[in-house]
Short mmCIF file of C-alpha atoms and ligand atoms in Angstrom, two decimals:
data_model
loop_
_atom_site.label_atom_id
_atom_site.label_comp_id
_atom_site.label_asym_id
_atom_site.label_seq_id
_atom_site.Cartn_x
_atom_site.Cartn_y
_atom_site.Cartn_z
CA UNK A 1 92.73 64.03 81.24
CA UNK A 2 92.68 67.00 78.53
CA UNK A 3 91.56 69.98 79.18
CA UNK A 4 88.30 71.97 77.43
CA UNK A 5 90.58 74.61 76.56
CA UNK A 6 93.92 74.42 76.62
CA UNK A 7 96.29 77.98 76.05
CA UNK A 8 100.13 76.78 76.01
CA UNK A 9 102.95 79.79 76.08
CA UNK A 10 100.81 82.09 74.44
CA UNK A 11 102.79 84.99 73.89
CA UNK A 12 100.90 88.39 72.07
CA UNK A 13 102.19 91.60 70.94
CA UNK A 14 103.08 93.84 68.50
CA UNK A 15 106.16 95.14 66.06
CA UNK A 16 107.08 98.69 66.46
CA UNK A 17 108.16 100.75 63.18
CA UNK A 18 111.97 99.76 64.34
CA UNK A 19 111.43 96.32 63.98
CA UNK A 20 111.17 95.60 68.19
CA UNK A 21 108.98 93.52 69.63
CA UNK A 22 106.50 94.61 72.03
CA UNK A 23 105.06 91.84 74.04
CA UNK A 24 101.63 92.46 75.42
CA UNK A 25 100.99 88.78 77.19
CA UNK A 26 104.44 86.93 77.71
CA UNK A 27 103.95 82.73 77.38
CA UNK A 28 100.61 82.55 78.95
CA UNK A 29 99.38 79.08 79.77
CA UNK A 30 95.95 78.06 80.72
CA UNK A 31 93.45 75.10 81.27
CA UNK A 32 90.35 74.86 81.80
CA UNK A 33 88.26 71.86 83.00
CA UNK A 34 85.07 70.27 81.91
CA UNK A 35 82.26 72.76 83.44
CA UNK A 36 84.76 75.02 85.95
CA UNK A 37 84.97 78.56 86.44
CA UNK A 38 88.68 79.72 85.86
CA UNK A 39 88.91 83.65 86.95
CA UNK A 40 91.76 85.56 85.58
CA UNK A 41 92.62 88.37 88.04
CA UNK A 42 94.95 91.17 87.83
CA UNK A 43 95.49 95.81 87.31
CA UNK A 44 94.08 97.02 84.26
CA UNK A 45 96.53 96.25 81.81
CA UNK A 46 97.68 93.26 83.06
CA UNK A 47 96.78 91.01 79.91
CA UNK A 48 93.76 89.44 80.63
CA UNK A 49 91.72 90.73 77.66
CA UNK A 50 94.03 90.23 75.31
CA UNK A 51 95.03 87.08 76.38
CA UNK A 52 91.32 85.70 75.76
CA UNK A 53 90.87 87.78 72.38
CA UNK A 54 93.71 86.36 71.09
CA UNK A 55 92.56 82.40 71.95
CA UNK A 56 89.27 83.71 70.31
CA UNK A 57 90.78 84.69 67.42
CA UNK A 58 89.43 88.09 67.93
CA UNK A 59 92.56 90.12 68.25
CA UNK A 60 92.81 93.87 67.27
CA UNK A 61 94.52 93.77 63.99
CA UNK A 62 97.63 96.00 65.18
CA UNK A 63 98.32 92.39 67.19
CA UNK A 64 99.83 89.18 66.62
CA UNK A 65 100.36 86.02 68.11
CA UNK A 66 104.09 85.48 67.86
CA UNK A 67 104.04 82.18 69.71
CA UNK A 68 101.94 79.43 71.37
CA UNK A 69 98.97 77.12 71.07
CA UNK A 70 95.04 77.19 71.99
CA UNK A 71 93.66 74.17 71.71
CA UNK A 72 89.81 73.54 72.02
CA UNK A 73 89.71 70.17 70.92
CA UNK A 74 91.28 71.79 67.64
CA UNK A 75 94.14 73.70 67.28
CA UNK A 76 92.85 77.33 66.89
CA UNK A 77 95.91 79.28 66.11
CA UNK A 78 96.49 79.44 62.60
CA UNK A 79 93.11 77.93 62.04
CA UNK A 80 91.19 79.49 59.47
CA UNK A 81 88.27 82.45 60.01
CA UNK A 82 85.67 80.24 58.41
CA UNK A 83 86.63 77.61 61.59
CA UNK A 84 86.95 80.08 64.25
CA UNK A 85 83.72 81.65 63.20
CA UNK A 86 81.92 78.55 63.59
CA UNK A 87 83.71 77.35 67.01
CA UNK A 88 82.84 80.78 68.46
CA UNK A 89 79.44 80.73 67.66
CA UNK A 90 78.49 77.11 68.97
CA UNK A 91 81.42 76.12 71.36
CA UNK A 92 82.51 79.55 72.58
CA UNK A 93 79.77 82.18 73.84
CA UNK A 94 81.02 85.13 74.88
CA UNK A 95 79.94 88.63 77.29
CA UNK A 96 82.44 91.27 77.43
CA UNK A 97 82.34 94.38 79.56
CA UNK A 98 80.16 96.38 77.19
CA UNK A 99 76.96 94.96 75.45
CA UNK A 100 76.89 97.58 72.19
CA UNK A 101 80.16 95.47 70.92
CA UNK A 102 77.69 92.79 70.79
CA UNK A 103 74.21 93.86 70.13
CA UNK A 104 73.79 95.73 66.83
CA UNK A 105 71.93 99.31 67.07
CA UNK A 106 70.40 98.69 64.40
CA UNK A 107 68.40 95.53 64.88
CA UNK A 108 65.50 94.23 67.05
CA UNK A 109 67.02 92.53 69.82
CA UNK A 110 64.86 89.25 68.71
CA UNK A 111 65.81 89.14 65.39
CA UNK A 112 69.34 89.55 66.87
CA UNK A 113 69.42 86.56 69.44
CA UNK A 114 67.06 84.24 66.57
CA UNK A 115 70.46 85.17 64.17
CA UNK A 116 72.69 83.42 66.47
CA UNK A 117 70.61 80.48 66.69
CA UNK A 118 70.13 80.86 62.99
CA UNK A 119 73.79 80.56 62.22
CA UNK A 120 74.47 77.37 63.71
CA UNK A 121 71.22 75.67 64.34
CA UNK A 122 68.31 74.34 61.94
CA UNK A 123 65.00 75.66 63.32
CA UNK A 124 62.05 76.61 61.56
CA UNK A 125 61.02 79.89 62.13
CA UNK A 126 58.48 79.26 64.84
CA UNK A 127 60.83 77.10 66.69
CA UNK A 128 63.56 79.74 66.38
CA UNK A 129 60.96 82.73 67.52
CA UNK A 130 60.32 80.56 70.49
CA UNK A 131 63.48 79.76 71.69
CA UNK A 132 64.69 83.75 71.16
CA UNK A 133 61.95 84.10 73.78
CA UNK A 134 62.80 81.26 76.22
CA UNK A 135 65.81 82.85 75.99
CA UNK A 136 64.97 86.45 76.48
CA UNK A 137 62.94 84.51 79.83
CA UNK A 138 65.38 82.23 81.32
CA UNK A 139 68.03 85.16 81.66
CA UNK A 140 64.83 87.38 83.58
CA UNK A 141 63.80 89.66 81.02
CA UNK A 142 59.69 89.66 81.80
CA UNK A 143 57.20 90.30 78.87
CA UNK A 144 60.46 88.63 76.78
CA UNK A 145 57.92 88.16 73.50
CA UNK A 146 56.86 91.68 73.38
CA UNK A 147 60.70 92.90 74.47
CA UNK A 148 62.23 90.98 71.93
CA UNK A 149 60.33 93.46 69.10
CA UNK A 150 62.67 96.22 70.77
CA UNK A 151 65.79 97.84 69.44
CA UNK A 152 68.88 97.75 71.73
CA UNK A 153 68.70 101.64 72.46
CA UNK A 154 65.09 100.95 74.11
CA UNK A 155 66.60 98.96 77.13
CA UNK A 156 68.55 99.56 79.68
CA UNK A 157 72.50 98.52 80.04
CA UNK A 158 71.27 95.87 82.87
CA UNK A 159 68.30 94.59 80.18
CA UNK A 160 70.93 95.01 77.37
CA UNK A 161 73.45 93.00 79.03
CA UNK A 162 70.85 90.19 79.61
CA UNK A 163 70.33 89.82 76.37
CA UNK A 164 74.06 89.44 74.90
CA UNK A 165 74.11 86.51 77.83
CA UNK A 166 71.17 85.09 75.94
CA UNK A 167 72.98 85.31 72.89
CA UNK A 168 75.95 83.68 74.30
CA UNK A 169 73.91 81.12 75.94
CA UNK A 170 71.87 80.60 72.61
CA UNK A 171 73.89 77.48 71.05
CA UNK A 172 74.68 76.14 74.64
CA UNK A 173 78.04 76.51 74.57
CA UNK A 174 80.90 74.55 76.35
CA UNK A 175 82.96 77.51 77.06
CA UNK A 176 81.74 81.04 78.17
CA UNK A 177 83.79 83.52 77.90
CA UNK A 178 83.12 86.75 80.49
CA UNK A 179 85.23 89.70 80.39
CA UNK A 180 84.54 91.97 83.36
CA UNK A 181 80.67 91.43 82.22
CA UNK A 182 79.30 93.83 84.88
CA UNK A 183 81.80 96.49 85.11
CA UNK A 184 80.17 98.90 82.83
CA UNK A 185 77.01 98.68 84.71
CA UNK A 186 75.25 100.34 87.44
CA UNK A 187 76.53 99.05 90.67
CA UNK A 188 72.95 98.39 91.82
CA UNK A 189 72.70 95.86 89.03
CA UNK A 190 75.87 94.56 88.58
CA UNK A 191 75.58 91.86 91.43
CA UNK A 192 72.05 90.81 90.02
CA UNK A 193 73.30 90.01 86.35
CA UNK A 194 76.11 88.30 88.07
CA UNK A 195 74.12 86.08 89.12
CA UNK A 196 72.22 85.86 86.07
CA UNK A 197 75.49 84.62 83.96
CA UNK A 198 76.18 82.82 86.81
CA UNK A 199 72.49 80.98 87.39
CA UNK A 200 72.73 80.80 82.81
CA UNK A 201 76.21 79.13 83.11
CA UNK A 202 75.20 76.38 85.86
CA UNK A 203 71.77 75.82 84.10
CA UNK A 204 74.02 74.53 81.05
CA UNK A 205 76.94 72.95 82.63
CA UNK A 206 79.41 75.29 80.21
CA UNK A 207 82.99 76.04 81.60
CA UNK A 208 83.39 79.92 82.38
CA UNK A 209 86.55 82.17 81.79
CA UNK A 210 85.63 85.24 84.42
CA UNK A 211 88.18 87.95 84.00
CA UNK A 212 87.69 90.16 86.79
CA UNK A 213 89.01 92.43 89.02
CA UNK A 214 87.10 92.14 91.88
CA UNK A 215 87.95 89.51 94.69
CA UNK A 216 84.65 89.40 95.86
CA UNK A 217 83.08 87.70 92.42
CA UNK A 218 86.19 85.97 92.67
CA UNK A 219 85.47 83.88 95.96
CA UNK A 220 81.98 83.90 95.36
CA UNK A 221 82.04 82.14 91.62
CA UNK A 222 85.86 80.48 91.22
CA UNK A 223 86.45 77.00 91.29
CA UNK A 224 90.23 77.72 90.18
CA UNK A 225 92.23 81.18 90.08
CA UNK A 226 94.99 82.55 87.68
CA UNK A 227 96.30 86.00 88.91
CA UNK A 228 98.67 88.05 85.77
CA UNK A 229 100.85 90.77 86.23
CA UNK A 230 102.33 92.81 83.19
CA UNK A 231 101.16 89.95 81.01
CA UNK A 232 102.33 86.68 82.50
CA UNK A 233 100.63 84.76 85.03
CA UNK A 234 102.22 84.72 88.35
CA UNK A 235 100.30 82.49 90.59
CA UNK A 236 97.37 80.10 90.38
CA UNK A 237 95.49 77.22 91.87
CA UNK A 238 92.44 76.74 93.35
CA UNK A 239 90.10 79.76 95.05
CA UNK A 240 90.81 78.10 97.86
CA UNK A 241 94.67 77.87 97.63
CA UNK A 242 94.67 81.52 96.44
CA UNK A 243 92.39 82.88 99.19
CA UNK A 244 93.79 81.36 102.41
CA UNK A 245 97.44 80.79 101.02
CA UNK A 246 98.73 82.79 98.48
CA UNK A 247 102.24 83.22 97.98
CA UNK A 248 103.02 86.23 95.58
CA UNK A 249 103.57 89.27 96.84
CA UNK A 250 101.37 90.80 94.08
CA UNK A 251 98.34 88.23 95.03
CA UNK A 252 98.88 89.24 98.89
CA UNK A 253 98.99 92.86 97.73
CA UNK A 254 95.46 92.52 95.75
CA UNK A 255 93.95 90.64 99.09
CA UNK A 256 95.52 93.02 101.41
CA UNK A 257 93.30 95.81 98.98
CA UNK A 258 90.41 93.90 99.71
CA UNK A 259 90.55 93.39 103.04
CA UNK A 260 91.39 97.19 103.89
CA UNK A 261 95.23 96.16 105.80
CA UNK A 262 95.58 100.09 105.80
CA UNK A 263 93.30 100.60 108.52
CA UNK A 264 89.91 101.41 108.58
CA UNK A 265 87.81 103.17 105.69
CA UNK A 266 90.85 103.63 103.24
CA UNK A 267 91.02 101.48 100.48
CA UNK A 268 94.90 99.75 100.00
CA UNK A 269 96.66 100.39 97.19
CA UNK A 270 100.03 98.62 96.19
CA UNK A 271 102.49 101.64 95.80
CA UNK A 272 103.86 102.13 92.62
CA UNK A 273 102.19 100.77 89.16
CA UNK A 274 103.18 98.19 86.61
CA UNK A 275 105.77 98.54 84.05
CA UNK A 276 104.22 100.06 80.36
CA UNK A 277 104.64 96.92 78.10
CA UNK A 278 107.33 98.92 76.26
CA UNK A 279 109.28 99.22 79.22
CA UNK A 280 109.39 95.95 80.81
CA UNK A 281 112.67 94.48 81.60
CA UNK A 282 114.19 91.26 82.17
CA UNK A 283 113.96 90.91 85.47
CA UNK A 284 110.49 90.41 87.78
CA UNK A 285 107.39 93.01 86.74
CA UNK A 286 106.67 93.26 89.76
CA UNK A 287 110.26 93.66 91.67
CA UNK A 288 109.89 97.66 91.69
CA UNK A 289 106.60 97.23 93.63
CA UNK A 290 107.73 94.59 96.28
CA UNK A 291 108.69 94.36 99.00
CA UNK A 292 110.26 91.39 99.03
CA UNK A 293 112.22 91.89 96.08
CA UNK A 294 115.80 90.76 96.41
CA UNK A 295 115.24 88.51 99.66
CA UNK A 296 117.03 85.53 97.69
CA UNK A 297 117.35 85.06 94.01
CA UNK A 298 117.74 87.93 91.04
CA UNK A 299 114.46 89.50 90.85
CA UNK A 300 116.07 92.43 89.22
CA UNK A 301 117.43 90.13 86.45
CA UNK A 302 115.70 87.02 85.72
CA UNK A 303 112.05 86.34 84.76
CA UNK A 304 111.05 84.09 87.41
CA UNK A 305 109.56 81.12 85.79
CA UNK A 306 106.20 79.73 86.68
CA UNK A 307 106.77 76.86 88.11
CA UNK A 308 104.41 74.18 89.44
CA UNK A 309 103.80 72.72 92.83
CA UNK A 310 102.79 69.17 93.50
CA UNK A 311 99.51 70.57 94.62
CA UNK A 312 98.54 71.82 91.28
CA UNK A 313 99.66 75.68 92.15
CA UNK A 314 101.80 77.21 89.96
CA UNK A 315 104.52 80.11 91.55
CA UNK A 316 106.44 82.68 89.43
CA UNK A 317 108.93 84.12 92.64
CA UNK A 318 111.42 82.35 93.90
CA UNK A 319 111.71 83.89 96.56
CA UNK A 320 108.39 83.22 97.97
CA UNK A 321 109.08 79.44 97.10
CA UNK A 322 112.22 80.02 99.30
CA UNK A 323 110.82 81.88 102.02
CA UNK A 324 107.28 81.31 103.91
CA UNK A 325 106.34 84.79 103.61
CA UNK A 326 103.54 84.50 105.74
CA UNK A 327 105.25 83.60 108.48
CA UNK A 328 107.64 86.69 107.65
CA UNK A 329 104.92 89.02 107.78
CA UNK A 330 103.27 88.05 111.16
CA UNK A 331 106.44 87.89 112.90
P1 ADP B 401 93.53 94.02 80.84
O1 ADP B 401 92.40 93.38 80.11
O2 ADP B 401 94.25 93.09 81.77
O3 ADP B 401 93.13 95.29 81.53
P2 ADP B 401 94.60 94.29 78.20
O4 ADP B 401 94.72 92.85 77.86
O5 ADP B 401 93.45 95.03 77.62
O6 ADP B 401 94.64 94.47 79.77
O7 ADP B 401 95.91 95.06 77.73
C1 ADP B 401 97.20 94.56 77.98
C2 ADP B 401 98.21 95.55 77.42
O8 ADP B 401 98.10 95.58 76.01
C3 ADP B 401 97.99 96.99 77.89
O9 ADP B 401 99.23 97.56 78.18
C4 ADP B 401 97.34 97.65 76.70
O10 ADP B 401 97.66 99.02 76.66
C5 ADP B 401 97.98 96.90 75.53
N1 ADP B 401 97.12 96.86 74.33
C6 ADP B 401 95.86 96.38 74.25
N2 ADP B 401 95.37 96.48 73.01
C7 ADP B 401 96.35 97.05 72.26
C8 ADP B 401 96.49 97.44 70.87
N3 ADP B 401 95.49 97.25 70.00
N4 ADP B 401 97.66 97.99 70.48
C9 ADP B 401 98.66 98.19 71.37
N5 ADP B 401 98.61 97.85 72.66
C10 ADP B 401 97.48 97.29 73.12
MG1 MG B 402 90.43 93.99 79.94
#
């Protein structure tokens, strides 16, 4: 079967002055299934973001796509703006970290969300006022008709933040797009407009794109699991598969953080941090930072490709695939 969304060796980055190439995210391939929730874990840095700006289309202009494909039914690279306008707006809804690169300052938050509909829906204006406050409802905001007359500045980051996942609920999308949606908020809210997006998503069937960094949304809201590292992916499969059996050093370093291996009340950290884009070299990111580096294979010289198990994980160390790790570790 094909997927929703389909990313094949995408591969982002930028020329410098001299004429080098920088690469930012290094032959990136995703899928994504009919209603699942993919999360794309990894540092800060790692990739994620602009891995999912550039299959939106929404890349910085300093970057370029120097290689691969995006399929959502169409091919979107290459495709024009007045394509990729439309496809965000009624296939693609999207919440990133902070809600004023969504909402406009300068607009009623109403008028905002009944702008979206607007653009890709024919509603007369009393149909379109009542949805904007269905909306405004369904994603908890109470008194939503009255609300809805307010500018963004009025509300707070948790109201705010309900809102743009109104808007990006507003054409009932098939994809949702969520880039670390509750990081910039108050941690006493964050878990409650998790569950919000979540609760919106599920309501509409839509398949989700969660980047994240934080495990804990991870095994909560995953179905599947792709984990980067200096802008390739190194491991995925299902939450499961990732949870009670990953492989990659980097992947068992991220679960040993969560599960505070370094003893009790201090937070694990992997030592070291990952190569500057500018600096990466041919070999493994992540051989500097593992411990396992060298066991078998040329971590220090080859990119170890990602390479698929029967199972439907995918591996980038050989070593790992050589080795069972696990076993190594309890001995
Ligand atoms: P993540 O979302 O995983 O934290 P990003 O995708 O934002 O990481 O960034 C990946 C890499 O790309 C980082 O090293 C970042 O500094 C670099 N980068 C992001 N945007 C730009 C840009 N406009 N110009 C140059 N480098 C960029
Ligand atoms: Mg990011």
């Amino acid at each position: 079967m094909s997927a929703l969304l389909e990313i094949t060796d995408l591969t982002v980055g930028y020329e410098t002055a001299a004429g080098e190439r920088v690469v930012l995210v290094d032959s990136v391939s995703l899928r994504l299934e009919e209603g699942e929730v993919l999360c794309l874990v990894g540092e800060s840095g790692s990739g994620k973001s602009v891995t999912m700006l550039a299959a939106l289309g929404l890349l910085p202009p300093a970057l370029t796509i120097f290689d691969g494909s995006v399929k959502l039914r169409d091919e979107l690279v290459g495709a024009d703006d007045e394509t990729l306008r439309r496809l965000r707006g009624a296939e693609l809804g999207m919440v990133f970290q902070d809600p004023m690169t969504t909402l406009n300052p300068v607009r009623r938050v109403g008028t905002q969300i009944g702008r979206a509909l607007a653009v890709h829906q024919h509603l007369d204006a009393r149909t379109r006022k009542r949805r904007v406050v269905e909306l405004l409802a369904s994603v908890g905001i109470p008194q939503a008709a009255e609300r809805a007359r307010a500018y963004p500045h009025q509300w707070s980051g948790g109201m705010r933040q309900r809102a743009v996942i109104a808007m990006a609920m507003a054409n009932d999308p098939a994809v949702l797009i969520a880039d670390e949606p509750t990081t910039a908020l108050d941690v006493t809210v964050q878990a409650q407009l998790m569950e919000v997006l979540a609760q919106a998503r599920a309501r509409s069937g839509a398949a989700m794109v969660l980047i994240t960094h934080d495990l804990g949304l991870v095994a909560q809201y995953a179905d599947r699991v792709a984990i980067m590292y200096a802008g390739r992916v190194v491991e995925s499969g299902t939450v499961w598969q990732i949870f009670d059996d990953a492989a990659h050093p980097y992947t068992r370093g991220l679960q040993a953080g969560l599960l505070g291996q370094a003893g009790a009340g201090r937070a694990y950290a992997i030592p070291g941090s990952p190569p500057s884009p500018a600096k990466r070299t041919t070999g493994c990111g992540f051989a500097p930072r593992c411990e396992f580096a060298g066991k078998s294979g040329d971590c220090d010289t080859t990119v170890p490709p990602l390479v698929a198990a029967l199972d439907g994980r995918a591996l980038a160390c050989p070593p790992a695939l050589a080795v069972p790790l696990r076993e190594d570790i309890s001995a």
